[in-house]
Amino acid sequence: MTPWRFAAPPHPWVHPVPAFSDNYLWLLQSPEARRAAIVDPGDAAPVLQALAARGLELICILLTHHHADHAGGVAELTARTGARVIGPRSEKIPGVTEPVGDGDHVDPGLGGPVGRVVAVPGHTLDHIAYLFPSLGADPRPLLFCGDTLFAAGCGRVFEGTPGQMLASLDSLASLAPGTLVYCAHEYTLSNLRFAAAADPDTAEVANRLAEADAMRAAGIATVPTTIGIEQATNPFLRVDQASIVQQAAGRLGHTPSGRVETFAAIRQWKNEFR
Ligand code: ZN
Ligand code: FE
């Protein structure tokens, strides 16, 4: 039995490559353990190190959006490995060799089933996520969602509208509850501190906060999470909950006109929350 209730047992073929202060670059390994793909390589050096340590050849790069902490390592990695680069149709990302959009199929060449692109505008307008039915013998679906859905949180709304971001989160929330969620940052603890304020009546949030606190103190990554865990504890997926509507009303000074206003109010609150 796993000691952690709110973090999924890690996938045997997906490895976190920590970068900068809190990014995870996700290394996907083929089950026969020679080829690899990397999601959102903001920095090349830690990726090259991880490839060498595991004896892997990089054949594919997958990008979720144009921010430098996600795409900054592409030029050096492609120069050194010749890897294909799958990414959003966006003039803001140089080096994409296979531009993709919503509903497109994606095959990183690791021998698993093809994945699907889900457009998730909001954090940026070009933001996409990748959903794979499984990888290797592990039957769990995998979602790589960059800076859209975080463990117990969501990305800042930089380029899109709150309505766009909420629709993107809704589409991810509708995936199978067992889907592994690989987000791009270790923000879980600060997200859960906010979640405990925004959703004070939900005991699962407080329990998850205590668990994440212990995991971080032990140096354990809190990612991956699952869609089911997020449905139960992520305030940005729970904007229809009476307790969260009530907190939003307290911030706004009036009852929110609907779920987009609730979402916008708690997203704004999170921006200011310390
Ligand atoms: Zn970003
Ligand atoms: Fe980021």
PDB file of C-alpha atoms and ligand atoms in Angstrom:
ATOM      1  CA  MET A   1       0.000   0.000   0.000  1.00  0.00           C
ATOM      2  CA  THR A   2       1.286   3.440  -0.872  1.00  0.00           C
ATOM      3  CA  PRO A   3       1.847   5.713   2.141  1.00  0.00           C
ATOM      4  CA  TRP A   4       0.530   8.716   0.187  1.00  0.00           C
ATOM      5  CA  ARG A   5      -3.173   8.996  -0.534  1.00  0.00           C
ATOM      6  CA  PHE A   6      -3.035  12.169  -2.602  1.00  0.00           C
ATOM      7  CA  ALA A   7      -0.087  11.486  -4.867  1.00  0.00           C
ATOM      8  CA  ALA A   8      -0.253   8.763  -7.491  1.00  0.00           C
ATOM      9  CA  PRO A   9       2.366   5.989  -7.578  1.00  0.00           C
ATOM     10  CA  PRO A  10       4.867   7.155 -10.213  1.00  0.00           C
ATOM     11  CA  HIS A  11       4.816   5.692 -13.717  1.00  0.00           C
ATOM     12  CA  PRO A  12       7.799   3.369 -14.370  1.00  0.00           C
ATOM     13  CA  TRP A  13       8.641   5.077 -17.687  1.00  0.00           C
ATOM     14  CA  VAL A  14       8.204   8.735 -16.769  1.00  0.00           C
ATOM     15  CA  HIS A  15      10.940  10.498 -14.833  1.00  0.00           C
ATOM     16  CA  PRO A  16      11.052  14.041 -13.466  1.00  0.00           C
ATOM     17  CA  VAL A  17      14.053  16.109 -14.531  1.00  0.00           C
ATOM     18  CA  PRO A  18      14.165  19.004 -12.054  1.00  0.00           C
ATOM     19  CA  ALA A  19      15.231  22.361 -13.541  1.00  0.00           C
ATOM     20  CA  PHE A  20      15.473  25.960 -12.365  1.00  0.00           C
ATOM     21  CA  SER A  21      13.920  26.374  -8.909  1.00  0.00           C
ATOM     22  CA  ASP A  22      10.649  24.479  -9.324  1.00  0.00           C
ATOM     23  CA  ASN A  23      10.206  23.168 -12.904  1.00  0.00           C
ATOM     24  CA  TYR A  24       9.770  19.525 -13.807  1.00  0.00           C
ATOM     25  CA  LEU A  25      10.820  18.545 -17.327  1.00  0.00           C
ATOM     26  CA  TRP A  26       9.203  15.151 -17.942  1.00  0.00           C
ATOM     27  CA  LEU A  27      11.382  12.468 -19.510  1.00  0.00           C
ATOM     28  CA  LEU A  28       9.420   9.659 -21.204  1.00  0.00           C
ATOM     29  CA  GLN A  29      11.304   6.462 -21.844  1.00  0.00           C
ATOM     30  CA  SER A  30      10.340   3.705 -24.260  1.00  0.00           C
ATOM     31  CA  PRO A  31       9.587   0.400 -22.493  1.00  0.00           C
ATOM     32  CA  GLU A  32      12.599  -1.202 -24.189  1.00  0.00           C
ATOM     33  CA  ALA A  33      14.588   1.622 -22.589  1.00  0.00           C
ATOM     34  CA  ARG A  34      16.624   3.139 -25.404  1.00  0.00           C
ATOM     35  CA  ARG A  35      14.593   5.992 -26.839  1.00  0.00           C
ATOM     36  CA  ALA A  36      13.232   8.957 -24.956  1.00  0.00           C
ATOM     37  CA  ALA A  37      11.078  12.030 -25.340  1.00  0.00           C
ATOM     38  CA  ILE A  38      11.137  15.144 -23.194  1.00  0.00           C
ATOM     39  CA  VAL A  39       8.207  17.394 -22.381  1.00  0.00           C
ATOM     40  CA  ASP A  40       8.898  21.143 -21.997  1.00  0.00           C
ATOM     41  CA  PRO A  41      12.705  21.263 -21.856  1.00  0.00           C
ATOM     42  CA  GLY A  42      13.221  24.788 -20.547  1.00  0.00           C
ATOM     43  CA  ASP A  43      16.906  23.974 -20.059  1.00  0.00           C
ATOM     44  CA  ALA A  44      19.074  21.564 -22.092  1.00  0.00           C
ATOM     45  CA  ALA A  45      21.798  20.740 -19.549  1.00  0.00           C
ATOM     46  CA  PRO A  46      19.733  18.730 -17.037  1.00  0.00           C
ATOM     47  CA  VAL A  47      18.071  16.849 -19.911  1.00  0.00           C
ATOM     48  CA  LEU A  48      21.426  15.898 -21.469  1.00  0.00           C
ATOM     49  CA  GLN A  49      22.588  14.768 -18.034  1.00  0.00           C
ATOM     50  CA  ALA A  50      19.478  12.627 -17.473  1.00  0.00           C
ATOM     51  CA  LEU A  51      19.805  11.065 -20.951  1.00  0.00           C
ATOM     52  CA  ALA A  52      23.448  10.182 -20.346  1.00  0.00           C
ATOM     53  CA  ALA A  53      22.755   8.788 -16.878  1.00  0.00           C
ATOM     54  CA  ARG A  54      20.030   6.507 -18.259  1.00  0.00           C
ATOM     55  CA  GLY A  55      21.730   5.654 -21.560  1.00  0.00           C
ATOM     56  CA  LEU A  56      18.860   7.056 -23.617  1.00  0.00           C
ATOM     57  CA  GLU A  57      18.680   8.636 -27.064  1.00  0.00           C
ATOM     58  CA  LEU A  58      16.419  11.689 -27.354  1.00  0.00           C
ATOM     59  CA  ILE A  59      14.137  11.324 -30.371  1.00  0.00           C
ATOM     60  CA  CYS A  60      11.273  13.714 -29.621  1.00  0.00           C
ATOM     61  CA  ILE A  61      10.530  16.983 -27.848  1.00  0.00           C
ATOM     62  CA  LEU A  62       6.966  17.892 -26.861  1.00  0.00           C
ATOM     63  CA  LEU A  63       6.119  21.506 -26.047  1.00  0.00           C
ATOM     64  CA  THR A  64       3.020  22.819 -24.276  1.00  0.00           C
ATOM     65  CA  HIS A  65       3.540  26.575 -24.727  1.00  0.00           C
ATOM     66  CA  HIS A  66       6.077  29.221 -25.608  1.00  0.00           C
ATOM     67  CA  HIS A  67       7.382  30.350 -22.185  1.00  0.00           C
ATOM     68  CA  ALA A  68      11.162  30.142 -21.854  1.00  0.00           C
ATOM     69  CA  ASP A  69      11.097  27.858 -18.800  1.00  0.00           C
ATOM     70  CA  HIS A  70       9.369  25.300 -21.084  1.00  0.00           C
ATOM     71  CA  ALA A  71      10.985  25.836 -24.498  1.00  0.00           C
ATOM     72  CA  GLY A  72      14.369  27.457 -23.722  1.00  0.00           C
ATOM     73  CA  GLY A  73      16.389  24.248 -24.188  1.00  0.00           C
ATOM     74  CA  VAL A  74      14.992  23.285 -27.608  1.00  0.00           C
ATOM     75  CA  ALA A  75      17.726  24.828 -29.799  1.00  0.00           C
ATOM     76  CA  GLU A  76      20.594  23.151 -27.949  1.00  0.00           C
ATOM     77  CA  LEU A  77      18.816  19.787 -27.668  1.00  0.00           C
ATOM     78  CA  THR A  78      17.927  19.640 -31.365  1.00  0.00           C
ATOM     79  CA  ALA A  79      21.447  20.723 -32.358  1.00  0.00           C
ATOM     80  CA  ARG A  80      22.901  17.890 -30.296  1.00  0.00           C
ATOM     81  CA  THR A  81      20.345  15.138 -30.956  1.00  0.00           C
ATOM     82  CA  GLY A  82      18.328  15.978 -34.086  1.00  0.00           C
ATOM     83  CA  ALA A  83      15.135  15.209 -32.154  1.00  0.00           C
ATOM     84  CA  ARG A  84      11.747  16.035 -33.712  1.00  0.00           C
ATOM     85  CA  VAL A  85       9.930  18.946 -32.086  1.00  0.00           C
ATOM     86  CA  ILE A  86       6.156  18.716 -31.651  1.00  0.00           C
ATOM     87  CA  GLY A  87       4.527  21.898 -30.410  1.00  0.00           C
ATOM     88  CA  PRO A  88       1.719  24.413 -30.740  1.00  0.00           C
ATOM     89  CA  ARG A  89       1.084  26.289 -33.976  1.00  0.00           C
ATOM     90  CA  SER A  90       2.653  29.500 -32.690  1.00  0.00           C
ATOM     91  CA  GLU A  91       5.104  31.943 -34.206  1.00  0.00           C
ATOM     92  CA  LYS A  92       6.403  32.466 -30.664  1.00  0.00           C
ATOM     93  CA  ILE A  93       8.218  29.094 -30.630  1.00  0.00           C
ATOM     94  CA  PRO A  94      11.143  28.705 -33.004  1.00  0.00           C
ATOM     95  CA  GLY A  95      12.215  25.191 -33.930  1.00  0.00           C
ATOM     96  CA  VAL A  96       8.883  23.359 -33.961  1.00  0.00           C
ATOM     97  CA  THR A  97       9.101  20.774 -36.762  1.00  0.00           C
ATOM     98  CA  GLU A  98       5.588  19.329 -36.275  1.00  0.00           C
ATOM     99  CA  PRO A  99       3.015  22.002 -35.375  1.00  0.00           C
ATOM    100  CA  VAL A 100      -0.144  20.546 -33.829  1.00  0.00           C
ATOM    101  CA  GLY A 101      -3.526  21.756 -32.607  1.00  0.00           C
ATOM    102  CA  ASP A 102      -6.655  20.545 -30.834  1.00  0.00           C
ATOM    103  CA  GLY A 103      -7.592  16.951 -31.668  1.00  0.00           C
ATOM    104  CA  ASP A 104      -4.407  16.159 -33.593  1.00  0.00           C
ATOM    105  CA  HIS A 105      -2.790  12.801 -33.009  1.00  0.00           C
ATOM    106  CA  VAL A 106       0.766  12.683 -31.704  1.00  0.00           C
ATOM    107  CA  ASP A 107       3.228   9.794 -31.795  1.00  0.00           C
ATOM    108  CA  PRO A 108       6.507  10.478 -29.975  1.00  0.00           C
ATOM    109  CA  GLY A 109       7.896   7.170 -31.320  1.00  0.00           C
ATOM    110  CA  LEU A 110       8.252   5.372 -28.008  1.00  0.00           C
ATOM    111  CA  GLY A 111       6.191   2.358 -29.024  1.00  0.00           C
ATOM    112  CA  GLY A 112       3.077   3.286 -27.044  1.00  0.00           C
ATOM    113  CA  PRO A 113      -0.336   4.219 -28.435  1.00  0.00           C
ATOM    114  CA  VAL A 114      -0.650   7.605 -30.140  1.00  0.00           C
ATOM    115  CA  GLY A 115      -1.621  10.565 -27.997  1.00  0.00           C
ATOM    116  CA  ARG A 116      -4.066  13.379 -28.575  1.00  0.00           C
ATOM    117  CA  VAL A 117      -3.641  17.142 -28.379  1.00  0.00           C
ATOM    118  CA  VAL A 118      -6.068  19.099 -26.208  1.00  0.00           C
ATOM    119  CA  ALA A 119      -6.139  22.874 -26.712  1.00  0.00           C
ATOM    120  CA  VAL A 120      -6.105  24.569 -23.297  1.00  0.00           C
ATOM    121  CA  PRO A 121      -5.868  28.341 -23.886  1.00  0.00           C
ATOM    122  CA  GLY A 122      -5.760  30.691 -20.916  1.00  0.00           C
ATOM    123  CA  HIS A 123      -2.276  30.769 -19.367  1.00  0.00           C
ATOM    124  CA  THR A 124      -1.147  31.509 -22.929  1.00  0.00           C
ATOM    125  CA  LEU A 125      -3.262  31.451 -26.073  1.00  0.00           C
ATOM    126  CA  ASP A 126      -1.047  28.797 -27.689  1.00  0.00           C
ATOM    127  CA  HIS A 127      -1.139  26.421 -24.700  1.00  0.00           C
ATOM    128  CA  ILE A 128      -1.834  22.743 -25.504  1.00  0.00           C
ATOM    129  CA  ALA A 129      -1.804  19.563 -23.431  1.00  0.00           C
ATOM    130  CA  TYR A 130      -0.934  15.997 -24.476  1.00  0.00           C
ATOM    131  CA  LEU A 131      -3.055  13.002 -23.472  1.00  0.00           C
ATOM    132  CA  PHE A 132      -1.693   9.477 -23.952  1.00  0.00           C
ATOM    133  CA  PRO A 133      -3.882   6.379 -23.370  1.00  0.00           C
ATOM    134  CA  SER A 134      -0.929   4.546 -21.753  1.00  0.00           C
ATOM    135  CA  LEU A 135       2.789   3.888 -22.065  1.00  0.00           C
ATOM    136  CA  GLY A 136       4.315   0.429 -21.825  1.00  0.00           C
ATOM    137  CA  ALA A 137       2.451  -2.146 -19.716  1.00  0.00           C
ATOM    138  CA  ASP A 138       1.132   0.445 -17.239  1.00  0.00           C
ATOM    139  CA  PRO A 139      -2.511   0.984 -18.267  1.00  0.00           C
ATOM    140  CA  ARG A 140      -2.906   4.441 -16.732  1.00  0.00           C
ATOM    141  CA  PRO A 141      -3.561   7.351 -19.138  1.00  0.00           C
ATOM    142  CA  LEU A 142      -1.048  10.193 -18.918  1.00  0.00           C
ATOM    143  CA  LEU A 143      -1.679  13.924 -19.259  1.00  0.00           C
ATOM    144  CA  PHE A 144       1.089  16.474 -19.767  1.00  0.00           C
ATOM    145  CA  CYS A 145      -0.512  19.829 -19.113  1.00  0.00           C
ATOM    146  CA  GLY A 146       2.320  22.349 -18.683  1.00  0.00           C
ATOM    147  CA  ASP A 147       1.135  25.430 -16.780  1.00  0.00           C
ATOM    148  CA  THR A 148      -2.628  24.901 -17.137  1.00  0.00           C
ATOM    149  CA  LEU A 149      -3.656  22.442 -14.416  1.00  0.00           C
ATOM    150  CA  PHE A 150      -1.333  22.195 -11.410  1.00  0.00           C
ATOM    151  CA  ALA A 151      -1.555  19.916  -8.390  1.00  0.00           C
ATOM    152  CA  ALA A 152      -4.207  21.737  -6.320  1.00  0.00           C
ATOM    153  CA  GLY A 153      -3.991  24.833  -8.521  1.00  0.00           C
ATOM    154  CA  CYS A 154      -3.893  26.278 -12.009  1.00  0.00           C
ATOM    155  CA  GLY A 155      -1.645  28.576 -14.016  1.00  0.00           C
ATOM    156  CA  ARG A 156      -1.958  32.339 -14.051  1.00  0.00           C
ATOM    157  CA  VAL A 157      -4.210  33.717 -16.773  1.00  0.00           C
ATOM    158  CA  PHE A 158      -1.646  35.735 -18.760  1.00  0.00           C
ATOM    159  CA  GLU A 159      -2.958  35.819 -22.331  1.00  0.00           C
ATOM    160  CA  GLY A 160      -6.484  34.409 -22.323  1.00  0.00           C
ATOM    161  CA  THR A 161      -9.631  35.299 -20.418  1.00  0.00           C
ATOM    162  CA  PRO A 162     -10.854  33.699 -17.182  1.00  0.00           C
ATOM    163  CA  GLY A 163     -13.665  32.131 -19.221  1.00  0.00           C
ATOM    164  CA  GLN A 164     -11.162  30.529 -21.603  1.00  0.00           C
ATOM    165  CA  MET A 165      -9.045  29.229 -18.726  1.00  0.00           C
ATOM    166  CA  LEU A 166     -12.072  27.797 -16.934  1.00  0.00           C
ATOM    167  CA  ALA A 167     -13.233  26.039 -20.127  1.00  0.00           C
ATOM    168  CA  SER A 168      -9.730  24.564 -20.525  1.00  0.00           C
ATOM    169  CA  LEU A 169      -9.736  23.331 -16.912  1.00  0.00           C
ATOM    170  CA  ASP A 170     -13.251  21.920 -17.398  1.00  0.00           C
ATOM    171  CA  SER A 171     -12.093  19.873 -20.379  1.00  0.00           C
ATOM    172  CA  LEU A 172      -9.173  18.427 -18.368  1.00  0.00           C
ATOM    173  CA  ALA A 173     -11.447  17.773 -15.367  1.00  0.00           C
ATOM    174  CA  SER A 174     -13.683  15.637 -17.599  1.00  0.00           C
ATOM    175  CA  LEU A 175     -10.884  13.116 -18.291  1.00  0.00           C
ATOM    176  CA  ALA A 176     -10.893   9.702 -16.596  1.00  0.00           C
ATOM    177  CA  PRO A 177     -10.302  10.094 -12.812  1.00  0.00           C
ATOM    178  CA  GLY A 178      -7.330   7.719 -12.924  1.00  0.00           C
ATOM    179  CA  THR A 179      -5.461   9.834 -15.502  1.00  0.00           C
ATOM    180  CA  LEU A 180      -1.971  10.727 -14.270  1.00  0.00           C
ATOM    181  CA  VAL A 181      -1.453  14.489 -14.297  1.00  0.00           C
ATOM    182  CA  TYR A 182       2.079  15.652 -15.058  1.00  0.00           C
ATOM    183  CA  CYS A 183       2.211  19.411 -14.609  1.00  0.00           C
ATOM    184  CA  ALA A 184       5.360  21.463 -15.109  1.00  0.00           C
ATOM    185  CA  HIS A 185       5.957  22.952 -11.654  1.00  0.00           C
ATOM    186  CA  GLU A 186       6.260  21.869  -8.028  1.00  0.00           C
ATOM    187  CA  TYR A 187       3.779  24.433  -6.691  1.00  0.00           C
ATOM    188  CA  THR A 188       1.687  21.957  -4.719  1.00  0.00           C
ATOM    189  CA  LEU A 189       2.381  23.141  -1.186  1.00  0.00           C
ATOM    190  CA  SER A 190       1.669  26.821  -1.829  1.00  0.00           C
ATOM    191  CA  ASN A 191      -1.360  25.832  -3.924  1.00  0.00           C
ATOM    192  CA  LEU A 192      -2.721  23.754  -1.049  1.00  0.00           C
ATOM    193  CA  ARG A 193      -2.183  26.561   1.463  1.00  0.00           C
ATOM    194  CA  PHE A 194      -4.369  28.692  -0.770  1.00  0.00           C
ATOM    195  CA  ALA A 195      -6.864  25.842  -1.318  1.00  0.00           C
ATOM    196  CA  ALA A 196      -7.266  25.514   2.457  1.00  0.00           C
ATOM    197  CA  ALA A 197      -8.315  29.199   2.573  1.00  0.00           C
ATOM    198  CA  ALA A 198     -10.563  29.059  -0.518  1.00  0.00           C
ATOM    199  CA  ASP A 199     -12.193  25.748   0.418  1.00  0.00           C
ATOM    200  CA  PRO A 200     -12.039  25.636   4.238  1.00  0.00           C
ATOM    201  CA  ASP A 201     -14.918  23.151   4.614  1.00  0.00           C
ATOM    202  CA  THR A 202     -13.353  20.329   2.611  1.00  0.00           C
ATOM    203  CA  ALA A 203     -11.445  17.977   4.900  1.00  0.00           C
ATOM    204  CA  GLU A 204      -9.671  16.336   1.952  1.00  0.00           C
ATOM    205  CA  VAL A 205      -7.904  19.629   1.222  1.00  0.00           C
ATOM    206  CA  ALA A 206      -6.526  19.853   4.761  1.00  0.00           C
ATOM    207  CA  ASN A 207      -5.491  16.183   4.611  1.00  0.00           C
ATOM    208  CA  ARG A 208      -3.754  16.697   1.287  1.00  0.00           C
ATOM    209  CA  LEU A 209      -1.936  19.750   2.644  1.00  0.00           C
ATOM    210  CA  ALA A 210      -0.579  17.728   5.583  1.00  0.00           C
ATOM    211  CA  GLU A 211       0.500  14.972   3.223  1.00  0.00           C
ATOM    212  CA  ALA A 212       2.182  17.310   0.731  1.00  0.00           C
ATOM    213  CA  ASP A 213       3.967  19.046   3.602  1.00  0.00           C
ATOM    214  CA  ALA A 214       5.438  15.715   4.728  1.00  0.00           C
ATOM    215  CA  MET A 215       6.373  14.756   1.159  1.00  0.00           C
ATOM    216  CA  ARG A 216       8.215  18.030   0.496  1.00  0.00           C
ATOM    217  CA  ALA A 217       9.993  17.807   3.858  1.00  0.00           C
ATOM    218  CA  ALA A 218      11.236  14.378   2.711  1.00  0.00           C
ATOM    219  CA  GLY A 219      12.258  15.749  -0.707  1.00  0.00           C
ATOM    220  CA  ILE A 220       9.593  13.775  -2.592  1.00  0.00           C
ATOM    221  CA  ALA A 221       7.912  15.161  -5.732  1.00  0.00           C
ATOM    222  CA  THR A 222       4.159  15.668  -5.267  1.00  0.00           C
ATOM    223  CA  VAL A 223       3.615  15.204  -9.022  1.00  0.00           C
ATOM    224  CA  PRO A 224       2.078  13.195 -10.667  1.00  0.00           C
ATOM    225  CA  THR A 225      -1.336  13.724  -9.246  1.00  0.00           C
ATOM    226  CA  THR A 226      -4.530  12.352 -10.827  1.00  0.00           C
ATOM    227  CA  ILE A 227      -7.667  13.910 -12.273  1.00  0.00           C
ATOM    228  CA  GLY A 228      -9.637  12.258  -9.445  1.00  0.00           C
ATOM    229  CA  ILE A 229      -7.445  13.826  -6.751  1.00  0.00           C
ATOM    230  CA  GLU A 230      -7.815  17.217  -8.457  1.00  0.00           C
ATOM    231  CA  GLN A 231     -11.593  16.867  -8.739  1.00  0.00           C
ATOM    232  CA  ALA A 232     -11.714  16.336  -4.967  1.00  0.00           C
ATOM    233  CA  THR A 233      -9.266  19.017  -3.804  1.00  0.00           C
ATOM    234  CA  ASN A 234      -8.405  21.584  -6.503  1.00  0.00           C
ATOM    235  CA  PRO A 235     -10.430  24.782  -5.875  1.00  0.00           C
ATOM    236  CA  PHE A 236     -10.189  25.804  -9.545  1.00  0.00           C
ATOM    237  CA  LEU A 237     -12.021  22.590 -10.548  1.00  0.00           C
ATOM    238  CA  ARG A 238     -14.593  23.128  -7.799  1.00  0.00           C
ATOM    239  CA  VAL A 239     -16.021  26.549  -8.605  1.00  0.00           C
ATOM    240  CA  ASP A 240     -19.578  25.143  -8.355  1.00  0.00           C
ATOM    241  CA  GLN A 241     -19.083  24.150  -4.688  1.00  0.00           C
ATOM    242  CA  ALA A 242     -21.200  26.256  -2.326  1.00  0.00           C
ATOM    243  CA  SER A 243     -18.268  26.834   0.046  1.00  0.00           C
ATOM    244  CA  ILE A 244     -16.075  28.199  -2.763  1.00  0.00           C
ATOM    245  CA  VAL A 245     -18.876  30.377  -4.183  1.00  0.00           C
ATOM    246  CA  GLN A 246     -19.279  31.778  -0.659  1.00  0.00           C
ATOM    247  CA  GLN A 247     -15.550  32.592  -0.392  1.00  0.00           C
ATOM    248  CA  ALA A 248     -15.659  34.247  -3.830  1.00  0.00           C
ATOM    249  CA  ALA A 249     -18.683  36.301  -2.761  1.00  0.00           C
ATOM    250  CA  GLY A 250     -16.743  37.465   0.286  1.00  0.00           C
ATOM    251  CA  ARG A 251     -13.895  38.637  -1.959  1.00  0.00           C
ATOM    252  CA  LEU A 252     -16.194  40.305  -4.500  1.00  0.00           C
ATOM    253  CA  GLY A 253     -18.624  41.898  -2.064  1.00  0.00           C
ATOM    254  CA  HIS A 254     -21.517  40.359  -4.008  1.00  0.00           C
ATOM    255  CA  THR A 255     -22.744  36.938  -5.101  1.00  0.00           C
ATOM    256  CA  PRO A 256     -20.870  35.867  -8.268  1.00  0.00           C
ATOM    257  CA  SER A 257     -23.057  36.085 -11.383  1.00  0.00           C
ATOM    258  CA  GLY A 258     -21.893  32.634 -12.444  1.00  0.00           C
ATOM    259  CA  ARG A 259     -19.032  30.158 -12.403  1.00  0.00           C
ATOM    260  CA  VAL A 260     -16.714  32.314 -14.556  1.00  0.00           C
ATOM    261  CA  GLU A 261     -16.952  35.154 -12.058  1.00  0.00           C
ATOM    262  CA  THR A 262     -16.351  32.701  -9.199  1.00  0.00           C
ATOM    263  CA  PHE A 263     -13.292  31.381 -11.015  1.00  0.00           C
ATOM    264  CA  ALA A 264     -11.990  34.869 -11.807  1.00  0.00           C
ATOM    265  CA  ALA A 265     -12.432  35.947  -8.173  1.00  0.00           C
ATOM    266  CA  ILE A 266     -10.525  33.023  -6.673  1.00  0.00           C
ATOM    267  CA  ARG A 267      -7.801  33.212  -9.374  1.00  0.00           C
ATOM    268  CA  GLN A 268      -7.351  36.914  -8.531  1.00  0.00           C
ATOM    269  CA  TRP A 269      -7.287  36.073  -4.809  1.00  0.00           C
ATOM    270  CA  LYS A 270      -4.594  33.447  -5.427  1.00  0.00           C
ATOM    271  CA  ASN A 271      -2.476  36.045  -7.268  1.00  0.00           C
ATOM    272  CA  GLU A 272      -2.451  38.154  -4.095  1.00  0.00           C
ATOM    273  CA  PHE A 273      -2.327  35.289  -1.564  1.00  0.00           C
ATOM    274  CA  ARG A 274       0.757  34.984   0.660  1.00  0.00           C
TER     275      ARG A 274
HETATM  276 ZN    ZN B   1       4.172  29.231 -18.505  1.00  0.00          ZN
HETATM  277 FE    FE B   2       6.154  27.551 -16.405  1.00  0.00          FE
END
